[in-house]
CSV table of C-alpha atoms in Angstrom, one decimal:
chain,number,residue,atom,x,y,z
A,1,UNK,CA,22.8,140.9,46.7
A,2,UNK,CA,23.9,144.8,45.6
A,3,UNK,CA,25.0,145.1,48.8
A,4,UNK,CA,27.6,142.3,48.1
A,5,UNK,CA,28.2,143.1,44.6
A,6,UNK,CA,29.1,146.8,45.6
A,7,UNK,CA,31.6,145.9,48.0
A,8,UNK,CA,33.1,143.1,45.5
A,9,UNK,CA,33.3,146.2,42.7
A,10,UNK,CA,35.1,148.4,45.4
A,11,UNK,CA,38.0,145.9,46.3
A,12,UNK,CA,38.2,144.9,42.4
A,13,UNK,CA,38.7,149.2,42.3
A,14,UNK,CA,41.3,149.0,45.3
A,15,UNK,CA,43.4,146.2,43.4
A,16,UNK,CA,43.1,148.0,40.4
A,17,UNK,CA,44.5,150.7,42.1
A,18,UNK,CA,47.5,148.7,43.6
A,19,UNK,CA,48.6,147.1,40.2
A,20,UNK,CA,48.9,150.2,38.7
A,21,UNK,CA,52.1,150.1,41.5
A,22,UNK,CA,53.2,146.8,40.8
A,23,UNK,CA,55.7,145.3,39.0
A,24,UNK,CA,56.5,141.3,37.9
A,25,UNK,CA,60.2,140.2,37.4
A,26,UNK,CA,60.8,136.8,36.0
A,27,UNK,CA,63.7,135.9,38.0
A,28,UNK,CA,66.7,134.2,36.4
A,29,UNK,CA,69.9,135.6,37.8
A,30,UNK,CA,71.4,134.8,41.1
A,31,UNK,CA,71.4,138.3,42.7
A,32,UNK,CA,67.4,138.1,42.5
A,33,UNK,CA,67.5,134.2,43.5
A,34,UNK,CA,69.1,135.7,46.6
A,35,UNK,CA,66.2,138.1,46.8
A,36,UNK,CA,63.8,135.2,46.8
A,37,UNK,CA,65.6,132.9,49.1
A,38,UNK,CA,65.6,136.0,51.4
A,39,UNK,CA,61.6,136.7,51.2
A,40,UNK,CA,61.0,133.0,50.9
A,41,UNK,CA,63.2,132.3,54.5
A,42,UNK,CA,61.3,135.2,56.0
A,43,UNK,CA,58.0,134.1,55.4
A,44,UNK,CA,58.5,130.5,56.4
A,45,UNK,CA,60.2,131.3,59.6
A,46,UNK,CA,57.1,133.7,59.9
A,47,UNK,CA,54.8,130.9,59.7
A,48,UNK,CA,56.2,127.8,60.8
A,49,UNK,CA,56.0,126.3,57.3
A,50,UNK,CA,58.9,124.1,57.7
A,51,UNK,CA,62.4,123.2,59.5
A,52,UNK,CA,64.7,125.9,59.1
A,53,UNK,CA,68.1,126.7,60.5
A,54,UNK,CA,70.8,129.6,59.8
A,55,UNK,CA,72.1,127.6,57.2
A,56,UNK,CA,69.0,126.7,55.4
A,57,UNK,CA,69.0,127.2,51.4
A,58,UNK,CA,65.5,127.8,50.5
A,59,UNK,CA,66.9,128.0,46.3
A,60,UNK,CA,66.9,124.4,44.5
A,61,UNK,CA,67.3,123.0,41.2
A,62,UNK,CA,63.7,122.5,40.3
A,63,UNK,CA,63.8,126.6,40.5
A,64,UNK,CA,65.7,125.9,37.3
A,65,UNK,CA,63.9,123.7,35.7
A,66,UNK,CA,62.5,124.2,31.7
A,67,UNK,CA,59.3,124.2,33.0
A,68,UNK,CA,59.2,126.4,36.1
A,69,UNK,CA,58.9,130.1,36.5
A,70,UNK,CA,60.1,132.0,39.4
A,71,UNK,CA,58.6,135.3,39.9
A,72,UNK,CA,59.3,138.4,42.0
A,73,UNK,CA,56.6,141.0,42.8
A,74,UNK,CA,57.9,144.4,43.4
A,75,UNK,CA,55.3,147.4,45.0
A,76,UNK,CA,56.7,150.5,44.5
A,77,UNK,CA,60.3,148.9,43.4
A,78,UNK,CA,60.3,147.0,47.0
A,79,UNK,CA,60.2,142.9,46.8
A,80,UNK,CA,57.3,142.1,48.8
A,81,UNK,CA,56.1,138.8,47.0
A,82,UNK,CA,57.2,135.7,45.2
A,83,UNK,CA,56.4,132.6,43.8
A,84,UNK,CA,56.8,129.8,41.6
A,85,UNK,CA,54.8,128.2,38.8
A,86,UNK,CA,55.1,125.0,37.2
A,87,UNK,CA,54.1,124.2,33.5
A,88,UNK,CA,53.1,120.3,33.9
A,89,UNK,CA,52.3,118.2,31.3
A,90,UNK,CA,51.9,115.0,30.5
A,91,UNK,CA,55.8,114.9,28.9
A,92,UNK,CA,57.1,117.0,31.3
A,93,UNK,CA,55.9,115.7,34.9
A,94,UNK,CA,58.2,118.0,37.2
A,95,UNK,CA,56.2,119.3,39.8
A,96,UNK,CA,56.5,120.1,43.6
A,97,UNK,CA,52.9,119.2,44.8
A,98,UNK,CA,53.4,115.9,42.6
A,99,UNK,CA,55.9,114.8,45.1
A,100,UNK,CA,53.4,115.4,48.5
A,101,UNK,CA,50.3,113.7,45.8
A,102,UNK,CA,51.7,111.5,43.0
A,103,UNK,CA,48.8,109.3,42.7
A,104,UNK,CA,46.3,112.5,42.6
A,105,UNK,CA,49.1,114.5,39.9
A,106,UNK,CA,49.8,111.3,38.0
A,107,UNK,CA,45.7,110.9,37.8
A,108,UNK,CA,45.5,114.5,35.9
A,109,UNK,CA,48.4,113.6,33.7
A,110,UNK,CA,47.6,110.2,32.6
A,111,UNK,CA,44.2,111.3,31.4
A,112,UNK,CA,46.3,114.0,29.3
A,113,UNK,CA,45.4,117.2,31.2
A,114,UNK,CA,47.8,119.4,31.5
A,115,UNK,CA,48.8,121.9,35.0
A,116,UNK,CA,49.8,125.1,36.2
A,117,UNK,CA,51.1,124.2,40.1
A,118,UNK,CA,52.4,127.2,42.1
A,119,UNK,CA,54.2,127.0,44.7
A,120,UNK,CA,56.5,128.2,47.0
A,121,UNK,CA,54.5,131.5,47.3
A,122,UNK,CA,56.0,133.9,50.0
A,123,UNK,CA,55.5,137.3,51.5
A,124,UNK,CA,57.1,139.8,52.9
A,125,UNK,CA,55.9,139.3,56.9
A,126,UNK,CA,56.8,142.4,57.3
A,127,UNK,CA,54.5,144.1,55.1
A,128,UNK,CA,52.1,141.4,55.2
A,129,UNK,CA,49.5,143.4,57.8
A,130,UNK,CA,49.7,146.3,55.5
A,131,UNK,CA,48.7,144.5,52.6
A,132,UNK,CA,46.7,141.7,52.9
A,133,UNK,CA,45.6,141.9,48.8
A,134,UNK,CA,49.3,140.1,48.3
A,135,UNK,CA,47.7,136.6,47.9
A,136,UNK,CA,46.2,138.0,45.2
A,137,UNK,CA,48.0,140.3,43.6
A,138,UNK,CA,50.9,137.0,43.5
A,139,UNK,CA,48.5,134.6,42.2
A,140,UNK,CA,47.4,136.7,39.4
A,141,UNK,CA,50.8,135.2,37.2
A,142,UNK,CA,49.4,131.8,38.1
A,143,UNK,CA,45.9,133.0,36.8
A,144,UNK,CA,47.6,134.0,33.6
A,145,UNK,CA,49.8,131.2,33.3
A,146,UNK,CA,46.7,128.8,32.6
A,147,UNK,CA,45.6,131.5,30.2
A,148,UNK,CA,48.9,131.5,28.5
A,149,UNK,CA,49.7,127.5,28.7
A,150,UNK,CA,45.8,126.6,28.2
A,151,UNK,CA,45.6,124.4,30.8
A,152,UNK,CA,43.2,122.1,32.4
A,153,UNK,CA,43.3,122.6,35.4
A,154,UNK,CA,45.2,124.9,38.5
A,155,UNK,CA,46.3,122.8,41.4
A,156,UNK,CA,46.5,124.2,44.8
A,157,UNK,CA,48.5,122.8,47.5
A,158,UNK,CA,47.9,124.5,50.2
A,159,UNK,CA,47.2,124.9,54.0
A,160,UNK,CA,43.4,122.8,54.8
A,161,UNK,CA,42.5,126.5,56.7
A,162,UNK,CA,43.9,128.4,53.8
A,163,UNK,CA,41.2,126.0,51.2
A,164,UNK,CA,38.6,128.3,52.2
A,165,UNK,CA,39.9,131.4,50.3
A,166,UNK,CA,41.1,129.0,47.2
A,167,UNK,CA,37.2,127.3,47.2
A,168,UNK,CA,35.4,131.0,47.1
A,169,UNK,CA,37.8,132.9,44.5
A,170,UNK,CA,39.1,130.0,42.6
A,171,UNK,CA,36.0,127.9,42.5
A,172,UNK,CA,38.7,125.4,43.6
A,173,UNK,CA,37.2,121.4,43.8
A,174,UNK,CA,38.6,119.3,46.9
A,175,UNK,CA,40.7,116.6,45.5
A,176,UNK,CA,42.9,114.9,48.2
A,177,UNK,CA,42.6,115.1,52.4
A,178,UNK,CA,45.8,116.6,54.3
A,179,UNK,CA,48.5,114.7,54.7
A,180,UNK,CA,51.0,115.7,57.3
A,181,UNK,CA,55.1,115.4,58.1
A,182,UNK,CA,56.1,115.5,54.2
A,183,UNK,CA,59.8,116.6,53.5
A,184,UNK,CA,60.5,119.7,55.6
A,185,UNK,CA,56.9,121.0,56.2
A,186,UNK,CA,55.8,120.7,59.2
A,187,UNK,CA,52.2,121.8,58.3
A,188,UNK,CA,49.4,119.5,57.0
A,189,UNK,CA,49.2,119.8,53.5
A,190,UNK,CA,45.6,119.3,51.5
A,191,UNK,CA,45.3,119.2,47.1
A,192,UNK,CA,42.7,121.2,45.6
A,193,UNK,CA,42.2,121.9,41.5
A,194,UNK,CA,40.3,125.2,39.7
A,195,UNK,CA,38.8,123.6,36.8
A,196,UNK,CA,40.5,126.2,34.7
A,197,UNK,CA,38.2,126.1,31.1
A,198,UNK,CA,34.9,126.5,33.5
A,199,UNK,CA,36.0,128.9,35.7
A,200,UNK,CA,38.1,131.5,34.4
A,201,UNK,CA,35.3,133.6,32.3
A,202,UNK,CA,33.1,133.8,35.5
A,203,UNK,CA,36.5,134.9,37.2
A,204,UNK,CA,37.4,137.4,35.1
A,205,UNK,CA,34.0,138.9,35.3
A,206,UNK,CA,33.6,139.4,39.3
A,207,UNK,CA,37.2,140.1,39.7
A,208,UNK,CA,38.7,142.0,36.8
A,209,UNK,CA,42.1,143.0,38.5
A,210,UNK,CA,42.7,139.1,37.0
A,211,UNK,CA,42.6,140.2,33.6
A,212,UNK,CA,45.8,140.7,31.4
A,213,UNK,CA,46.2,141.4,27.7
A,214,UNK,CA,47.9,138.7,25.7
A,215,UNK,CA,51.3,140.5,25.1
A,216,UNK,CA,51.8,140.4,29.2
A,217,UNK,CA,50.8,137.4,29.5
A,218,UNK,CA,54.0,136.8,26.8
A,219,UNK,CA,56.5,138.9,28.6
A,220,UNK,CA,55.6,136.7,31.6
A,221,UNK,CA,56.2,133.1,30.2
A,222,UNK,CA,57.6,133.3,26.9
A,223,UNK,CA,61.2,131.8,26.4
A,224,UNK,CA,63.8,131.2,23.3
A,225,UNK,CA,62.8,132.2,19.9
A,226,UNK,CA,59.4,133.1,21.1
A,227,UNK,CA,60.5,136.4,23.2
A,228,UNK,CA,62.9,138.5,21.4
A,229,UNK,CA,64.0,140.2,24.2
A,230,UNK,CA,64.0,139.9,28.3
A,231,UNK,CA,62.0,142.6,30.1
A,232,UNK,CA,63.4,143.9,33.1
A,233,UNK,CA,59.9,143.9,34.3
A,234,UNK,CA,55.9,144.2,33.1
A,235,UNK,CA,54.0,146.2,34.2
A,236,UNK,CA,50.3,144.3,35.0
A,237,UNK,CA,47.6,145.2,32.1
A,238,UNK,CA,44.3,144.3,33.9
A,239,UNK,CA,43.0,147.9,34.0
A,240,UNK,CA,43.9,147.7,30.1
A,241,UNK,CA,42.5,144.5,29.9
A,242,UNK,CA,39.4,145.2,31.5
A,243,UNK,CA,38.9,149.1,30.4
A,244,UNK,CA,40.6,149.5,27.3
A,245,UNK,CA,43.5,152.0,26.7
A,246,UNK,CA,46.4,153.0,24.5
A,247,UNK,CA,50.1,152.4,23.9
A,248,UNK,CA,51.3,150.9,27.2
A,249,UNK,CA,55.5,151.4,27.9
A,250,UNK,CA,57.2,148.2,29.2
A,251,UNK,CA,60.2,148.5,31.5
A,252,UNK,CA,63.7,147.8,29.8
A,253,UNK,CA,62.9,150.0,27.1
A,254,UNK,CA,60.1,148.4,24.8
A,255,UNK,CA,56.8,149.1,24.6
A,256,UNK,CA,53.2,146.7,23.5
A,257,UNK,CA,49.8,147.4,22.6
C-alpha cells in the first residue's frame, strides 16, 4: 500500500510540475477556432475517430452555443490540447453525448440533475508520446467545471477501452453499453457518469494537481456581468490550491488571490 501511495504522490509532483507550464485559453475568436479545428483534425485522423476528408470542418455551431466552453491548452505557449465542455441542465438540454444517448441524458435531466459533458477532447499526436499526462492535464477544466457549475454528475462518452482510465480516476459508474456507427464516428461509443458530489473530495485528496482556487475556476467559465474582463489566459492554481501561496499574476494584465 506505501509502495502504491508513493508512486501516486510522485506523478501528483510531476503534474504539479507540468501546470506550473501550462496555460488555459477560453477560445472565442476564429483565429484560435482555427487552432482547434487544426489539433482537433490532427488527432482524429491520428486515431481513426471518424470520416474525414481534405475538406472536413471539424468547427460547428454547438461550439457556440451559451452553454459550451471551448478550451485550448497551451505547454510552454504551444497548443498541444483542447476540448469542449458542456453546462447541461434541465432548461438548457444542448449536449453532444445526448445526441449518441438521449434516453440515458434525458434520464439525468428529467430527474433535475444537472451535467458537465466534455467532449471533443483532442491532442496534439505529435506530442502525444512525449506527454502522455495530456488526458489529464485537459480534463482538469472539466474537473473544475462541476466545481464551478455544482453539478450532479460528469458524463463521459468515450472509447469502451478508454472506460478503464475514466472508472480508476474518476470513480466513473457504467451507465449505457457501446453503441456503434453514430454520425461520423466510426468507433464504438460507451456512456459513463462520475457521481460528482461523492467523488470529488476523495479526488482532490489522491490527486491534488485537480485542485484549483475559486477565482480560476471564474476566469475559466464566467461570462457577462459576472467577469469584468477576458483573460488572455489562466494560469492553473492547483499548486496554490493544494499548498497555499501568495498574490498570483494572471495573463492579460490582472492579477487574483
Amino acid at each position: 500500500m506505501a509502495s502504491v501511495e508513493t508512486a501516486t504522490n510522485r506523478f501528483s509532483d510531476k503534474l504539479l510540475g507540468l501546470l506550473d507550464r501550462i496555460e488555459y485559453r477560453r477560445v472565442e475568436t476564429g483565429e484560435d477556432m482555427e487552432d482547434v479545428a487544426r489539433i482537433r483534425y490532427k488527432a482524429y485522423k491520428a486515431g481513426a475517430v471518424m470520416h474525414l476528408d481534405e475538406q472536413a470542418v471539424l468547427i460547428d455551431e454547438v461550439d457556440f452555443d451559451s452553454h459550451a466552453y471551448v478550451f485550448g491548452i497551451y505547454y510552454e505557449e504551444r497548443l498541444i490540447s483542447t476540448v469542449r465542455l458542456h453546462h447541461v441542465t434541465p432548461e438548457h438540454r444542448v449536449t453532444s453525448s445526448g445526441k449518441v444517448f438521449p434516453d440515458e441524458i434525458n434520464a439525468f435531466l428529467d430527474a433535475g440533475m444537472s451535467l458537465i459533458d466534455p467532449v471533443r477532447l483532442a491532442a496534439d499526436p505529435e506530442i502525444w508520446s512525449e506527454m502522455p499526462a495530456i488526458p489529464y492535464l485537459t480534463l482538469r477544466i472539466a474537473t473544475m467545471a462541476t466545481d464551478y457549475f455544482q453539478t450532479d454528475r460528469c458524463v463521459q462518452m468515450v472509447k469502451p477501452a478508454h472506460s478503464a482510465f475514466y472508472k480508476r480516476v474518476f470513480d466513473a459508474d457504467f451507465v449505457a453499453s457501446p453503441k456503434s456507427n453514430q454520425g461520423k464516428f466510426i468507433i464504438d461509443l460507451m456512456l459513463l457518469a462520475t457521481n460528482v458530489k461523492e467523488t470529488l473530495p476523495s479526488l482532490y485528496q489522491r490527486f491534488p494537481f485537480f485542485k484549483s482556487e475559486p477565482y480560476e475556476r471564474r476566469m475559466m467559465f464566467a461570462r457577462g456581468d459576472d467577469l469584468p474582463f477576458s483573460p488572455l489566459t489562466v494560469r492553473p492554481t492547483a499548486r496554490r490550491a493544494h499548498f497555499g501561496g501568495g498574490r498570483i499574476e494572471l495573463s492579460g494584465n490582472a492579477y487574483a488571490g
